[in-house]
Short mmCIF file of C-alpha atoms and ligand atoms in Angstrom, two decimals:
data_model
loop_
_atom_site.label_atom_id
_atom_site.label_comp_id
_atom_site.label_asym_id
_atom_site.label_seq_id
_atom_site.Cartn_x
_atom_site.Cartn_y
_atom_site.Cartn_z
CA UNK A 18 30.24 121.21 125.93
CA UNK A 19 33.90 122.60 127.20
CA UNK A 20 36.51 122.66 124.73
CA UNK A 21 39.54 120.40 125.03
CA UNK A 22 42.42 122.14 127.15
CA UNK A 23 45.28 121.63 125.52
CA UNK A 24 48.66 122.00 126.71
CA UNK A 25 52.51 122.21 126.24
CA UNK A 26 52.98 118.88 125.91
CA UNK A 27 49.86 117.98 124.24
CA UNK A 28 50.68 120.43 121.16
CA UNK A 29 54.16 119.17 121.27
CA UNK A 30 53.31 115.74 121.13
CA UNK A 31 50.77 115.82 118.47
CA UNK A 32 52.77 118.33 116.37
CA UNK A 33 55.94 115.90 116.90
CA UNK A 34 53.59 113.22 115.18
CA UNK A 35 52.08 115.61 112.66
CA UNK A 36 55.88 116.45 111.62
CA UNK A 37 56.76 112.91 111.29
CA UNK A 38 53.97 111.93 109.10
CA UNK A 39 54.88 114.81 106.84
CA UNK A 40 58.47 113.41 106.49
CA UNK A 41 60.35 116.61 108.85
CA UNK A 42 63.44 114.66 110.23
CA UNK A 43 63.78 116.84 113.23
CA UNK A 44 60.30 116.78 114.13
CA UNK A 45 60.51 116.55 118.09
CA UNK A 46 63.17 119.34 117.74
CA UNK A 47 61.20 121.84 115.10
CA UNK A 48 57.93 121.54 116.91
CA UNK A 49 59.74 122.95 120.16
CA UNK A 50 61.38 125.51 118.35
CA UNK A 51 58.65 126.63 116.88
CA UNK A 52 56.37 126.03 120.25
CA UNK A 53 58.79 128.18 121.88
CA UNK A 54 58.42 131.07 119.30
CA UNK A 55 54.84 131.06 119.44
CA UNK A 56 55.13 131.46 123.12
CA UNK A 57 57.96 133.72 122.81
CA UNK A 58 60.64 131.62 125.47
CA UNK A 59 63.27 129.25 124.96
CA UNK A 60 62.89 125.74 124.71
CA UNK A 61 64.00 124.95 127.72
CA UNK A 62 60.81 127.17 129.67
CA UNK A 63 58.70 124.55 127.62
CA UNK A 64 60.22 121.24 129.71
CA UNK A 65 59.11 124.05 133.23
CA UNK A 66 56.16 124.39 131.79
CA UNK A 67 54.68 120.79 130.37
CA UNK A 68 51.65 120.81 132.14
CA UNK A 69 50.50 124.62 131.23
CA UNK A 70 47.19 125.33 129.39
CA UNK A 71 48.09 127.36 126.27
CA UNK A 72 45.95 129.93 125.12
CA UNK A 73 43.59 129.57 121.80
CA UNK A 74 45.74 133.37 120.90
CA UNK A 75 48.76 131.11 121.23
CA UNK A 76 47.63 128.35 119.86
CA UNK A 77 46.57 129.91 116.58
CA UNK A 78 50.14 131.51 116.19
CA UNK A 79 51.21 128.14 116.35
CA UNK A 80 49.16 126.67 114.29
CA UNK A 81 50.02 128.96 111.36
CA UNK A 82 54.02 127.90 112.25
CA UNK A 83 52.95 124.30 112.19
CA UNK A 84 51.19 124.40 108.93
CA UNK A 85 54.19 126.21 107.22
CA UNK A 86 56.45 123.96 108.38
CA UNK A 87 54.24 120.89 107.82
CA UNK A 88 52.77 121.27 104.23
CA UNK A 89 55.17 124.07 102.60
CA UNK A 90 58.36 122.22 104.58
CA UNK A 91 59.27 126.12 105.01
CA UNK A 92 62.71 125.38 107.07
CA UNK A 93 62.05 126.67 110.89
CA UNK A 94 64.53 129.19 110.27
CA UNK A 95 62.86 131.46 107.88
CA UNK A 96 59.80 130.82 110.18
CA UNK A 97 61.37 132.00 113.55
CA UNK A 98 64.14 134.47 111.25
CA UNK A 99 66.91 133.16 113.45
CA UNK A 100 70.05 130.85 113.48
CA UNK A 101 72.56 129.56 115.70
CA UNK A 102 75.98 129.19 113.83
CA UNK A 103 79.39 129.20 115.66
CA UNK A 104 77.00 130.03 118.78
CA UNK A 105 75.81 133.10 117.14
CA UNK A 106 72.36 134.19 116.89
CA UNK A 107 72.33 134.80 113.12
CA UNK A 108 69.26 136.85 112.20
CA UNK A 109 67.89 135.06 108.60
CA UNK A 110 65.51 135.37 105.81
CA UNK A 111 64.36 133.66 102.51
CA UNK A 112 67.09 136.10 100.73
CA UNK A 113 69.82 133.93 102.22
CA UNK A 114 71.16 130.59 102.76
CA UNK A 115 70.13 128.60 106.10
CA UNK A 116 73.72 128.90 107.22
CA UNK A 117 74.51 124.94 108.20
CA UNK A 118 76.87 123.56 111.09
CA UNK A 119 78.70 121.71 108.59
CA UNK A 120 79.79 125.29 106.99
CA UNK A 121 81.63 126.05 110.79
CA UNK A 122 84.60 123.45 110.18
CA UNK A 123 85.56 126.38 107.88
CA UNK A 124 85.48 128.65 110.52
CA UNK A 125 87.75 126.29 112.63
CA UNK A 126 90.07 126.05 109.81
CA UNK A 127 90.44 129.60 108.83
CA UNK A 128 91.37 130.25 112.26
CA UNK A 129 94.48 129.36 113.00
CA UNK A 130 95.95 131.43 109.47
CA UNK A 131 94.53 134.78 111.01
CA UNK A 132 96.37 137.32 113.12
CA UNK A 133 96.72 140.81 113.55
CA UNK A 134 96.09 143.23 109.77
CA UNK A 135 95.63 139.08 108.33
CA UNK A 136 93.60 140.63 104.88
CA UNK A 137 90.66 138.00 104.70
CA UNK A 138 88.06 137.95 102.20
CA UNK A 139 84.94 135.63 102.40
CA UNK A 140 83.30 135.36 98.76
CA UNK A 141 79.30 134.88 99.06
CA UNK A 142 78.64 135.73 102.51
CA UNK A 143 75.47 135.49 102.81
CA UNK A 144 73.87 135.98 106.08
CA UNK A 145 77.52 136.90 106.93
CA UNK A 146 77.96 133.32 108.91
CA UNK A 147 81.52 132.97 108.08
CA UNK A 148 82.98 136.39 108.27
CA UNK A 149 81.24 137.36 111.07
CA UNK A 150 82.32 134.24 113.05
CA UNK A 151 85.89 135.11 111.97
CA UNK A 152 85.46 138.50 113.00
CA UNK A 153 84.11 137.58 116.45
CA UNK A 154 87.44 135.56 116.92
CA UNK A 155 89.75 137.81 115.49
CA UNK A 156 88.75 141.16 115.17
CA UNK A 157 92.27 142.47 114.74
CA UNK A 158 92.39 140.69 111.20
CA UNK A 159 91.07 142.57 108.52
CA UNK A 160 87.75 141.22 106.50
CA UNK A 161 85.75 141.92 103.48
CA UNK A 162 82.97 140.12 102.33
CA UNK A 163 80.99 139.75 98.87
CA UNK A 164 77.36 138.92 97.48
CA UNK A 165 76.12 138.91 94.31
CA UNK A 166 72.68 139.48 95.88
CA UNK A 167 72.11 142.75 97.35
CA UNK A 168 69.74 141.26 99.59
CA UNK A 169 71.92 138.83 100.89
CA UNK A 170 74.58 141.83 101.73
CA UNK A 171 71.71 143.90 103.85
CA UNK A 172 70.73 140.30 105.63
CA UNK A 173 74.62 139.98 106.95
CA UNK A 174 75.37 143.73 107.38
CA UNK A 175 72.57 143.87 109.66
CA UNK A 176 74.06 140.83 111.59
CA UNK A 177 77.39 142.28 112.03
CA UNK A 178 76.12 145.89 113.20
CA UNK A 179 73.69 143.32 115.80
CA UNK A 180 77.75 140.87 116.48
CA UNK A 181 80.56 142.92 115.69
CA UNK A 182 79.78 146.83 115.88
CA UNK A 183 83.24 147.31 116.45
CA UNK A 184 84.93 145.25 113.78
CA UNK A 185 85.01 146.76 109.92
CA UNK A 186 83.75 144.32 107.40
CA UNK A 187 84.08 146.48 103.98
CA UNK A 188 81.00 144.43 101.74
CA UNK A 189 80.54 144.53 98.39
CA UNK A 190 78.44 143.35 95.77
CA UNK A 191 79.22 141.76 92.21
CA UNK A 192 80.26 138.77 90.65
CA UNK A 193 82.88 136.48 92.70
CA UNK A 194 86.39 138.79 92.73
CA UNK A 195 84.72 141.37 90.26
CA UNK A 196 84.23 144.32 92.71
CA UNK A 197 87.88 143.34 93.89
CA UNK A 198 89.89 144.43 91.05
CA UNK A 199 93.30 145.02 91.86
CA UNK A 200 93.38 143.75 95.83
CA UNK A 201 94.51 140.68 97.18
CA UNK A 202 94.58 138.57 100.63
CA UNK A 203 96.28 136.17 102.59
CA UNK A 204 93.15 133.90 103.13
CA UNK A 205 89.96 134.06 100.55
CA UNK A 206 87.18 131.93 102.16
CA UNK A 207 84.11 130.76 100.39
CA UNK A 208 80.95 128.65 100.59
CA UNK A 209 79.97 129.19 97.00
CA UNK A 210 77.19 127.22 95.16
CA UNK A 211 77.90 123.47 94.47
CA UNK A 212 74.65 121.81 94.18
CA UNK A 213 74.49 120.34 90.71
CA UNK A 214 71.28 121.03 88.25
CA UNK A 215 70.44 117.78 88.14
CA UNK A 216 69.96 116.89 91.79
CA UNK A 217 66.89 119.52 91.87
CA UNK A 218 64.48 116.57 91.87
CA UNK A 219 65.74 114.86 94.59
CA UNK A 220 67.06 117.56 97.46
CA UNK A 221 65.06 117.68 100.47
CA UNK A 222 61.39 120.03 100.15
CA UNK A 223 62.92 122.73 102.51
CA UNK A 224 65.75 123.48 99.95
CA UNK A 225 62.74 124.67 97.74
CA UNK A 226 62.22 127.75 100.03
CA UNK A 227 66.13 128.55 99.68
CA UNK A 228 67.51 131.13 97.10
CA UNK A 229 68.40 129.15 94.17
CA UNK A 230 71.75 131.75 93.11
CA UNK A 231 73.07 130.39 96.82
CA UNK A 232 72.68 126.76 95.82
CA UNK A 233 72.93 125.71 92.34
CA UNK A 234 76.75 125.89 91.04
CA UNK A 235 76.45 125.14 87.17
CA UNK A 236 78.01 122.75 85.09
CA UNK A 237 76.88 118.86 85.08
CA UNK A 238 78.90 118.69 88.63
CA UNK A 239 77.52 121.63 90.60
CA UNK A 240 81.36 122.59 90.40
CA UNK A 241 81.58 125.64 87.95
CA UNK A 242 81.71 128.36 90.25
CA UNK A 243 84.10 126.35 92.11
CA UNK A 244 86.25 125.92 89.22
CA UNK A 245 85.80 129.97 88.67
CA UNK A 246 87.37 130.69 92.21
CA UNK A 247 89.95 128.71 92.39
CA UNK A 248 91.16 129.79 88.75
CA UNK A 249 90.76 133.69 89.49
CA UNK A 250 92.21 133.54 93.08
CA UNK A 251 95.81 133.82 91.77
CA UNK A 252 95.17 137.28 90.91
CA UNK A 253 93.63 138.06 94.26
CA UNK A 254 96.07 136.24 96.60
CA UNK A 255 99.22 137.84 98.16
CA UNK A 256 102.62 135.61 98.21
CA UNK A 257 101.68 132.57 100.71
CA UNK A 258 98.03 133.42 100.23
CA UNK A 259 95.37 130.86 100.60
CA UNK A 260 92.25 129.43 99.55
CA UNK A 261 89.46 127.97 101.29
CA UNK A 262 86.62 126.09 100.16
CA UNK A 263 83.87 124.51 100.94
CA UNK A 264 82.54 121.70 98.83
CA UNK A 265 80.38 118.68 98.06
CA UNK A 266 83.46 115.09 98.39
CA UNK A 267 82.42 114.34 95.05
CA UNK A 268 84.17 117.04 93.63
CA UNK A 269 87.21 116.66 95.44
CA UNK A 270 89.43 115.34 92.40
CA UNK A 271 88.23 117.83 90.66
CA UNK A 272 88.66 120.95 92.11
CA UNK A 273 92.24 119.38 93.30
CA UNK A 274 92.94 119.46 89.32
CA UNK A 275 92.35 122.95 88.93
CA UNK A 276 94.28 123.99 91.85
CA UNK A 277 96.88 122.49 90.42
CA UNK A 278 96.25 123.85 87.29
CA UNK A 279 96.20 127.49 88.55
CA UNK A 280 99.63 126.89 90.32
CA UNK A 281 98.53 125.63 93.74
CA UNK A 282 99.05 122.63 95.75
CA UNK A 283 96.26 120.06 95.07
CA UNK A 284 94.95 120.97 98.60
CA UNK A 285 94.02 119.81 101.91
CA UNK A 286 91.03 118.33 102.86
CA UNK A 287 89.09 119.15 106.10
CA UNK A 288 86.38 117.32 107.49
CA UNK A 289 83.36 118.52 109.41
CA UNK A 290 82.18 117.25 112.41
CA UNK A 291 80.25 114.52 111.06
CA UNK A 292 83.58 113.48 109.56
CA UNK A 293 82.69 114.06 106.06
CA UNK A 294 85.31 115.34 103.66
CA UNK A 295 83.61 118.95 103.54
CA UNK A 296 86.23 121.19 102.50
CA UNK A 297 89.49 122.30 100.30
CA UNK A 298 92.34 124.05 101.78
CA UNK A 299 94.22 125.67 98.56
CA UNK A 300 97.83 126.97 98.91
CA UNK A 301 101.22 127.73 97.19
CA UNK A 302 102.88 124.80 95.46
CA UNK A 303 105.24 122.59 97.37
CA UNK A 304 106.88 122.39 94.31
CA UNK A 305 107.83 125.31 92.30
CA UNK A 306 107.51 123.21 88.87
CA UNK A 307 104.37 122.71 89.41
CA UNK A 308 103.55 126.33 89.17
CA UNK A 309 101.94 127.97 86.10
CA UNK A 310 104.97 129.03 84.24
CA UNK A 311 104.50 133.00 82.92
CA UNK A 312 104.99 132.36 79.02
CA UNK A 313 108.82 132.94 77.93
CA UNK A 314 109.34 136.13 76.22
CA UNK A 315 109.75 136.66 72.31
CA UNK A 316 113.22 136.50 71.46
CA UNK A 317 114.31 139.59 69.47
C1 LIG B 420 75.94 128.53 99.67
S1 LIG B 420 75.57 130.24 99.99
C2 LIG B 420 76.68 130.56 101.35
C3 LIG B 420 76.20 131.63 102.27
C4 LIG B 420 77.05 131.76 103.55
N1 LIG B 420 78.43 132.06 103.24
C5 LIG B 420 76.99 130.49 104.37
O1 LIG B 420 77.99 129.75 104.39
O2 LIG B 420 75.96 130.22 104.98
C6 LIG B 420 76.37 130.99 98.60
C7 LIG B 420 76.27 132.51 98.54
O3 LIG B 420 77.05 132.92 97.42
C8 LIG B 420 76.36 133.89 96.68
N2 LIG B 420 76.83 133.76 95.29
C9 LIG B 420 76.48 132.82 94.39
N3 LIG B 420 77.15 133.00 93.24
C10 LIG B 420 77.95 134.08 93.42
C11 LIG B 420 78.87 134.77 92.58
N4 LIG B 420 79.12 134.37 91.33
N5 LIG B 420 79.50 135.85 93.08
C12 LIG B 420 79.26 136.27 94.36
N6 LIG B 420 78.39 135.64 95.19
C13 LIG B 420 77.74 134.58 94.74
C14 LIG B 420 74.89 133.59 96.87
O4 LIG B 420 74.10 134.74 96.66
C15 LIG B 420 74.89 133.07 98.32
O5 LIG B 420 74.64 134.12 99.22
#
């Protein structure tokens, strides 16, 4: 009896169908990711190679892909330890965020605000997505980036020694502008937690597999450590400064209040490429009334 042969486009075919009866969205797309991995080419080798026999060595490696992303819904990133963002290969693991596309229309906005000795800081970098992408563009600015996971820092420091060698990212770990005391920027840049509590039961499986501390934001709105930023950044900002944030629409209003109530404008919203209403650009007041007033002094 001789064993079926199967080849490239067998396995992706019946992984593609696998994938969609396990509820993957992107299962044409993740099985030739994760073909290509096993094989160790790019996708593009597999549409050369359609009609090649694959190997049972090759085919096991596979397998063990497919079943991870299949039953566990382990996102294909942690599987193959890379992502694209901003057209950067982004080295990843389970200690940080998938960095998303979404999170780049950040990137685009921060931008045009940087030039030469511009003092940016990113807040919860991460796999370092959005400070090394800045860095790439501008490395004549001057960056610093912050995790409260330790983890997370030695994820994006090894991406920027791998994308920027040349540029100086200072990191540091603690608690939002905690291991900042007494610096501030022109442009503080963050993707902080915003997922609220109670939408655990209902996120996507894959979202299982990500670090809760770079998802869940507290409060009944996801919005707490929002709030936190936007009312510490004052402190941390130099005259002009700015504040950039990215955030679920439904919080909008709300985060507008409390940039108003820390003496900013109510913001500017930027949308991503899907055109959603994605994130908050914070800045000085238009109007100087409507800045937080420094309490008179006692009268002798
Ligand atoms: C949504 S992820 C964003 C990661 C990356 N910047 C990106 O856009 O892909 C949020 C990150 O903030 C970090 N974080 C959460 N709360 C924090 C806090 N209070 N202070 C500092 N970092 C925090 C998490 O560890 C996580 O790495």
């Amino acid at each position: 009896m001789t064993s079926k042969t199967w080849t490239v486009l067998d396995l992706l075919q019946w992984t593609t169908a696998h994938f969609k009866e396990r509820g993957v969205a992107s299962a044409r797309l993740d099985a030739e990711c994760l073909l290509a991995y096993a094989l160790g080419c790019d996708r593009l080798k597999l549409y050369v190679d359609y009609e090649k026999p694959v190997e049972e060595a090759e085919r096991a490696r596979f397998r063990e892909l497919v079943k991870a992303r299949g039953r566990e819904r382990m996102p294909v990133a942690y599987l193959t330890g890379r992502r694209e963002f901003w057209s950067l290969p982004l080295a990843v693991s389970p200690a940080v965020l998938v960095p998303r596309p979404e999170t780049e229309c950040l990137v685009e906005a921060a931008l045009p605000l940087l030039g030469a000795g511009t003092r940016v800081l990113e807040i919860g970098t991460g796999s370092g997505a959005i400070v090394i992408a800045l860095a790439t563009e501008r490395p004549d600015a001057l960056f610093w980036a912050t995790d409260r996971s330790s983890d997370a820092l030695s994820v994006a420091q090894k991406n920027a020694q791998a994308l920027v060698p040349d540029v100086e990212i200072r990191w540091l770990e603690g608690d939002l502008f905690a291991p900042l005391a007494g610096e501030r920027f022109d442009l503080v840049v963050s993707n902080p937690p915003y997922v609220a509590e109670t939408e655990r039961g209902s996120l996507p499986p894959e979202l299982a597999h990500e670090p809760s501390g770079a998802l869940f934001g507290g409060g009944e709105d996801g919005a707490d450590c929002l709030r936190r930023l936007v009312a510490e950044a004052p402190a941390h900002l130099r005259p002009g400064g700015r504040l950039l944030l990215e955030l679920d629409p439904r919080q909008l209003p709300a985060i507008s209040d409390a940039a108003i109530a820390a003496g900013f404008d109510p913001g500017a919203t930027i949308r991503d490429a899907a055109g959603t209403e994605r994130a908050l650009l914070i800045g000085p007041p238009d109007d100087p009334e409507r800045a937080t007033q420094p309490a008179p002094l006692e009268s002798s």
